[in-house]
Amino acid sequence: MLRAEMANALWEYFRAGVLAATDLSNRHREAMALMELVVYHAQLFPEVLTLAADLSHPVYEAVYALTAKRYAAVLLTVDPGLHDLCAQGGIESELFPLKDRSA
C-alpha cells in the first residue's frame, strides 16, 4: 500500500504544477528507496522532547527534524512550521512550495 500512497502524493505534486509528468517515475523510485529505512522514533527521546520544548514546536515536527539530523539527510517538507523548526535547530531542510490550487 505504501507504494500507492507515495505515487498518489507525487500525483498531487504533479496536479499542483510542482512536478513534471516526466519526473514522476524517477521520484517514485527515489522515494521508495528512502522508505526502506525504518526509524523507531522512540530512540530519539528525550532529545525530541527537549527540542520541541526549547523551540516551542510540536513533538511530531521534532521527530521528523531529528530523524533527518540523525541520518544526515536534508528534510524536504511542505510545512513552513517544520521548515522553521529545522532552521532554528540547525537542521538542513528545504521547503517544497506548493502552488495554490484555489486560484
mmCIF file with all atom_site columns, C-alpha atoms in Angstrom:
data_model
loop_
_atom_site.group_PDB
_atom_site.id
_atom_site.type_symbol
_atom_site.label_atom_id
_atom_site.label_alt_id
_atom_site.label_comp_id
_atom_site.label_asym_id
_atom_site.label_entity_id
_atom_site.label_seq_id
_atom_site.pdbx_PDB_ins_code
_atom_site.Cartn_x
_atom_site.Cartn_y
_atom_site.Cartn_z
_atom_site.occupancy
_atom_site.B_iso_or_equiv
_atom_site.pdbx_formal_charge
_atom_site.auth_seq_id
_atom_site.auth_comp_id
_atom_site.auth_asym_id
_atom_site.auth_atom_id
_atom_site.pdbx_PDB_model_num
ATOM 1   C CA . MET A 1 1   ? 0.000  0.000  0.000   1.00 0.00 ? 1   MET A CA 1
ATOM 2   C CA . LEU A 1 2   ? 2.902  2.367  0.701   1.00 0.00 ? 2   LEU A CA 1
ATOM 3   C CA . ARG A 1 3   ? 3.875  2.417  -2.982  1.00 0.00 ? 3   ARG A CA 1
ATOM 4   C CA . ALA A 1 4   ? 0.370  3.514  -3.993  1.00 0.00 ? 4   ALA A CA 1
ATOM 5   C CA . GLU A 1 5   ? 0.253  6.187  -1.302  1.00 0.00 ? 5   GLU A CA 1
ATOM 6   C CA . MET A 1 6   ? 3.596  7.609  -2.419  1.00 0.00 ? 6   MET A CA 1
ATOM 7   C CA . ALA A 1 7   ? 2.505  7.509  -6.056  1.00 0.00 ? 7   ALA A CA 1
ATOM 8   C CA . ASN A 1 8   ? -0.664 9.389  -5.155  1.00 0.00 ? 8   ASN A CA 1
ATOM 9   C CA . ALA A 1 9   ? 1.311  12.045 -3.253  1.00 0.00 ? 9   ALA A CA 1
ATOM 10  C CA . LEU A 1 10  ? 3.564  12.542 -6.278  1.00 0.00 ? 10  LEU A CA 1
ATOM 11  C CA . TRP A 1 11  ? 0.494  12.761 -8.490  1.00 0.00 ? 11  TRP A CA 1
ATOM 12  C CA . GLU A 1 12  ? -0.789 15.539 -6.222  1.00 0.00 ? 12  GLU A CA 1
ATOM 13  C CA . TYR A 1 13  ? 2.503  17.415 -6.754  1.00 0.00 ? 13  TYR A CA 1
ATOM 14  C CA . PHE A 1 14  ? 2.026  16.935 -10.489 1.00 0.00 ? 14  PHE A CA 1
ATOM 15  C CA . ARG A 1 15  ? -1.538 18.258 -10.284 1.00 0.00 ? 15  ARG A CA 1
ATOM 16  C CA . ALA A 1 16  ? -0.286 21.281 -8.333  1.00 0.00 ? 16  ALA A CA 1
ATOM 17  C CA . GLY A 1 17  ? 2.147  22.032 -11.152 1.00 0.00 ? 17  GLY A CA 1
ATOM 18  C CA . VAL A 1 18  ? 5.206  21.474 -8.980  1.00 0.00 ? 18  VAL A CA 1
ATOM 19  C CA . LEU A 1 19  ? 6.435  18.248 -10.533 1.00 0.00 ? 19  LEU A CA 1
ATOM 20  C CA . ALA A 1 20  ? 6.641  17.386 -14.240 1.00 0.00 ? 20  ALA A CA 1
ATOM 21  C CA . ALA A 1 21  ? 4.979  14.206 -15.510 1.00 0.00 ? 21  ALA A CA 1
ATOM 22  C CA . THR A 1 22  ? 8.346  13.082 -16.870 1.00 0.00 ? 22  THR A CA 1
ATOM 23  C CA . ASP A 1 23  ? 9.785  13.162 -13.303 1.00 0.00 ? 23  ASP A CA 1
ATOM 24  C CA . LEU A 1 24  ? 7.094  11.038 -11.647 1.00 0.00 ? 24  LEU A CA 1
ATOM 25  C CA . SER A 1 25  ? 8.693  7.610  -12.142 1.00 0.00 ? 25  SER A CA 1
ATOM 26  C CA . ASN A 1 26  ? 12.165 8.717  -11.039 1.00 0.00 ? 26  ASN A CA 1
ATOM 27  C CA . ARG A 1 27  ? 10.840 10.498 -7.958  1.00 0.00 ? 27  ARG A CA 1
ATOM 28  C CA . HIS A 1 28  ? 8.739  7.460  -7.044  1.00 0.00 ? 28  HIS A CA 1
ATOM 29  C CA . ARG A 1 29  ? 11.758 5.166  -7.314  1.00 0.00 ? 29  ARG A CA 1
ATOM 30  C CA . GLU A 1 30  ? 13.858 7.556  -5.198  1.00 0.00 ? 30  GLU A CA 1
ATOM 31  C CA . ALA A 1 31  ? 11.128 7.831  -2.562  1.00 0.00 ? 31  ALA A CA 1
ATOM 32  C CA . MET A 1 32  ? 10.738 4.064  -2.358  1.00 0.00 ? 32  MET A CA 1
ATOM 33  C CA . ALA A 1 33  ? 14.487 3.682  -1.821  1.00 0.00 ? 33  ALA A CA 1
ATOM 34  C CA . LEU A 1 34  ? 14.247 6.085  1.104   1.00 0.00 ? 34  LEU A CA 1
ATOM 35  C CA . MET A 1 35  ? 11.241 4.310  2.576   1.00 0.00 ? 35  MET A CA 1
ATOM 36  C CA . GLU A 1 36  ? 13.179 1.121  3.114   1.00 0.00 ? 36  GLU A CA 1
ATOM 37  C CA . LEU A 1 37  ? 14.756 2.616  6.220   1.00 0.00 ? 37  LEU A CA 1
ATOM 38  C CA . VAL A 1 38  ? 12.561 2.175  9.266   1.00 0.00 ? 38  VAL A CA 1
ATOM 39  C CA . VAL A 1 39  ? 13.310 4.516  12.132  1.00 0.00 ? 39  VAL A CA 1
ATOM 40  C CA . TYR A 1 40  ? 11.977 3.666  15.550  1.00 0.00 ? 40  TYR A CA 1
ATOM 41  C CA . HIS A 1 41  ? 11.323 7.137  16.867  1.00 0.00 ? 41  HIS A CA 1
ATOM 42  C CA . ALA A 1 42  ? 11.375 6.016  20.498  1.00 0.00 ? 42  ALA A CA 1
ATOM 43  C CA . GLN A 1 43  ? 15.167 6.027  20.293  1.00 0.00 ? 43  GLN A CA 1
ATOM 44  C CA . LEU A 1 44  ? 15.082 9.778  19.629  1.00 0.00 ? 44  LEU A CA 1
ATOM 45  C CA . PHE A 1 45  ? 13.574 10.636 23.013  1.00 0.00 ? 45  PHE A CA 1
ATOM 46  C CA . PRO A 1 46  ? 14.307 12.603 25.230  1.00 0.00 ? 46  PRO A CA 1
ATOM 47  C CA . GLU A 1 47  ? 16.149 14.686 22.603  1.00 0.00 ? 47  GLU A CA 1
ATOM 48  C CA . VAL A 1 48  ? 12.857 15.137 20.721  1.00 0.00 ? 48  VAL A CA 1
ATOM 49  C CA . LEU A 1 49  ? 11.076 16.445 23.805  1.00 0.00 ? 49  LEU A CA 1
ATOM 50  C CA . THR A 1 50  ? 13.920 18.836 24.571  1.00 0.00 ? 50  THR A CA 1
ATOM 51  C CA . LEU A 1 51  ? 13.933 20.240 21.024  1.00 0.00 ? 51  LEU A CA 1
ATOM 52  C CA . ALA A 1 52  ? 10.147 20.603 20.967  1.00 0.00 ? 52  ALA A CA 1
ATOM 53  C CA . ALA A 1 53  ? 10.109 22.345 24.352  1.00 0.00 ? 53  ALA A CA 1
ATOM 54  C CA . ASP A 1 54  ? 13.118 24.586 23.696  1.00 0.00 ? 54  ASP A CA 1
ATOM 55  C CA . LEU A 1 55  ? 11.849 25.796 20.324  1.00 0.00 ? 55  LEU A CA 1
ATOM 56  C CA . SER A 1 56  ? 8.075  25.666 21.037  1.00 0.00 ? 56  SER A CA 1
ATOM 57  C CA . HIS A 1 57  ? 7.209  23.258 18.219  1.00 0.00 ? 57  HIS A CA 1
ATOM 58  C CA . PRO A 1 58  ? 5.028  20.129 18.227  1.00 0.00 ? 58  PRO A CA 1
ATOM 59  C CA . VAL A 1 59  ? 6.717  16.861 19.138  1.00 0.00 ? 59  VAL A CA 1
ATOM 60  C CA . TYR A 1 60  ? 5.876  15.235 15.787  1.00 0.00 ? 60  TYR A CA 1
ATOM 61  C CA . GLU A 1 61  ? 7.796  18.014 13.994  1.00 0.00 ? 61  GLU A CA 1
ATOM 62  C CA . ALA A 1 62  ? 10.777 17.441 16.273  1.00 0.00 ? 62  ALA A CA 1
ATOM 63  C CA . VAL A 1 63  ? 10.677 13.712 15.448  1.00 0.00 ? 63  VAL A CA 1
ATOM 64  C CA . TYR A 1 64  ? 10.944 14.457 11.711  1.00 0.00 ? 64  TYR A CA 1
ATOM 65  C CA . ALA A 1 65  ? 13.661 17.066 12.225  1.00 0.00 ? 65  ALA A CA 1
ATOM 66  C CA . LEU A 1 66  ? 15.817 14.906 14.480  1.00 0.00 ? 66  LEU A CA 1
ATOM 67  C CA . THR A 1 67  ? 15.417 11.883 12.228  1.00 0.00 ? 67  THR A CA 1
ATOM 68  C CA . ALA A 1 68  ? 16.813 13.951 9.362   1.00 0.00 ? 68  ALA A CA 1
ATOM 69  C CA . LYS A 1 69  ? 19.644 15.180 11.570  1.00 0.00 ? 69  LYS A CA 1
ATOM 70  C CA . ARG A 1 70  ? 20.469 11.692 12.838  1.00 0.00 ? 70  ARG A CA 1
ATOM 71  C CA . TYR A 1 71  ? 20.796 10.346 9.281   1.00 0.00 ? 71  TYR A CA 1
ATOM 72  C CA . ALA A 1 72  ? 22.496 13.467 7.864   1.00 0.00 ? 72  ALA A CA 1
ATOM 73  C CA . ALA A 1 73  ? 19.594 13.926 5.470   1.00 0.00 ? 73  ALA A CA 1
ATOM 74  C CA . VAL A 1 74  ? 18.006 17.043 4.100   1.00 0.00 ? 74  VAL A CA 1
ATOM 75  C CA . LEU A 1 75  ? 14.401 17.184 5.262   1.00 0.00 ? 75  LEU A CA 1
ATOM 76  C CA . LEU A 1 76  ? 12.036 18.053 2.419   1.00 0.00 ? 76  LEU A CA 1
ATOM 77  C CA . THR A 1 77  ? 8.748  19.480 3.640   1.00 0.00 ? 77  THR A CA 1
ATOM 78  C CA . VAL A 1 78  ? 5.722  21.447 2.514   1.00 0.00 ? 78  VAL A CA 1
ATOM 79  C CA . ASP A 1 79  ? 5.166  22.560 6.126   1.00 0.00 ? 79  ASP A CA 1
ATOM 80  C CA . PRO A 1 80  ? 6.555  26.059 6.838   1.00 0.00 ? 80  PRO A CA 1
ATOM 81  C CA . GLY A 1 81  ? 6.455  25.370 10.593  1.00 0.00 ? 81  GLY A CA 1
ATOM 82  C CA . LEU A 1 82  ? 8.603  22.267 10.241  1.00 0.00 ? 82  LEU A CA 1
ATOM 83  C CA . HIS A 1 83  ? 10.981 24.145 7.952   1.00 0.00 ? 83  HIS A CA 1
ATOM 84  C CA . ASP A 1 84  ? 11.222 26.886 10.602  1.00 0.00 ? 84  ASP A CA 1
ATOM 85  C CA . LEU A 1 85  ? 11.944 24.333 13.337  1.00 0.00 ? 85  LEU A CA 1
ATOM 86  C CA . CYS A 1 86  ? 14.792 22.915 11.280  1.00 0.00 ? 86  CYS A CA 1
ATOM 87  C CA . ALA A 1 87  ? 16.228 26.392 10.707  1.00 0.00 ? 87  ALA A CA 1
ATOM 88  C CA . GLN A 1 88  ? 16.047 27.148 14.438  1.00 0.00 ? 88  GLN A CA 1
ATOM 89  C CA . GLY A 1 89  ? 17.628 23.810 15.308  1.00 0.00 ? 89  GLY A CA 1
ATOM 90  C CA . GLY A 1 90  ? 20.431 23.993 12.732  1.00 0.00 ? 90  GLY A CA 1
ATOM 91  C CA . ILE A 1 91  ? 18.971 21.072 10.766  1.00 0.00 ? 91  ILE A CA 1
ATOM 92  C CA . GLU A 1 92  ? 19.210 21.189 6.991   1.00 0.00 ? 92  GLU A CA 1
ATOM 93  C CA . SER A 1 93  ? 15.819 21.360 5.320   1.00 0.00 ? 93  SER A CA 1
ATOM 94  C CA . GLU A 1 94  ? 14.183 22.531 2.146   1.00 0.00 ? 94  GLU A CA 1
ATOM 95  C CA . LEU A 1 95  ? 10.701 23.968 1.870   1.00 0.00 ? 95  LEU A CA 1
ATOM 96  C CA . PHE A 1 96  ? 8.881  22.457 -1.096  1.00 0.00 ? 96  PHE A CA 1
ATOM 97  C CA . PRO A 1 97  ? 6.461  25.118 -2.321  1.00 0.00 ? 97  PRO A CA 1
ATOM 98  C CA . LEU A 1 98  ? 3.023  24.024 -3.407  1.00 0.00 ? 98  LEU A CA 1
ATOM 99  C CA . LYS A 1 99  ? 1.079  26.188 -5.799  1.00 0.00 ? 99  LYS A CA 1
ATOM 100 C CA . ASP A 1 100 ? -2.275 27.439 -4.597  1.00 0.00 ? 100 ASP A CA 1
ATOM 101 C CA . ARG A 1 101 ? -4.871 25.248 -6.322  1.00 0.00 ? 101 ARG A CA 1
ATOM 102 C CA . SER A 1 102 ? -7.743 27.541 -5.373  1.00 0.00 ? 102 SER A CA 1
ATOM 103 C CA . ALA A 1 103 ? -6.608 30.205 -7.876  1.00 0.00 ? 103 ALA A CA 1
#
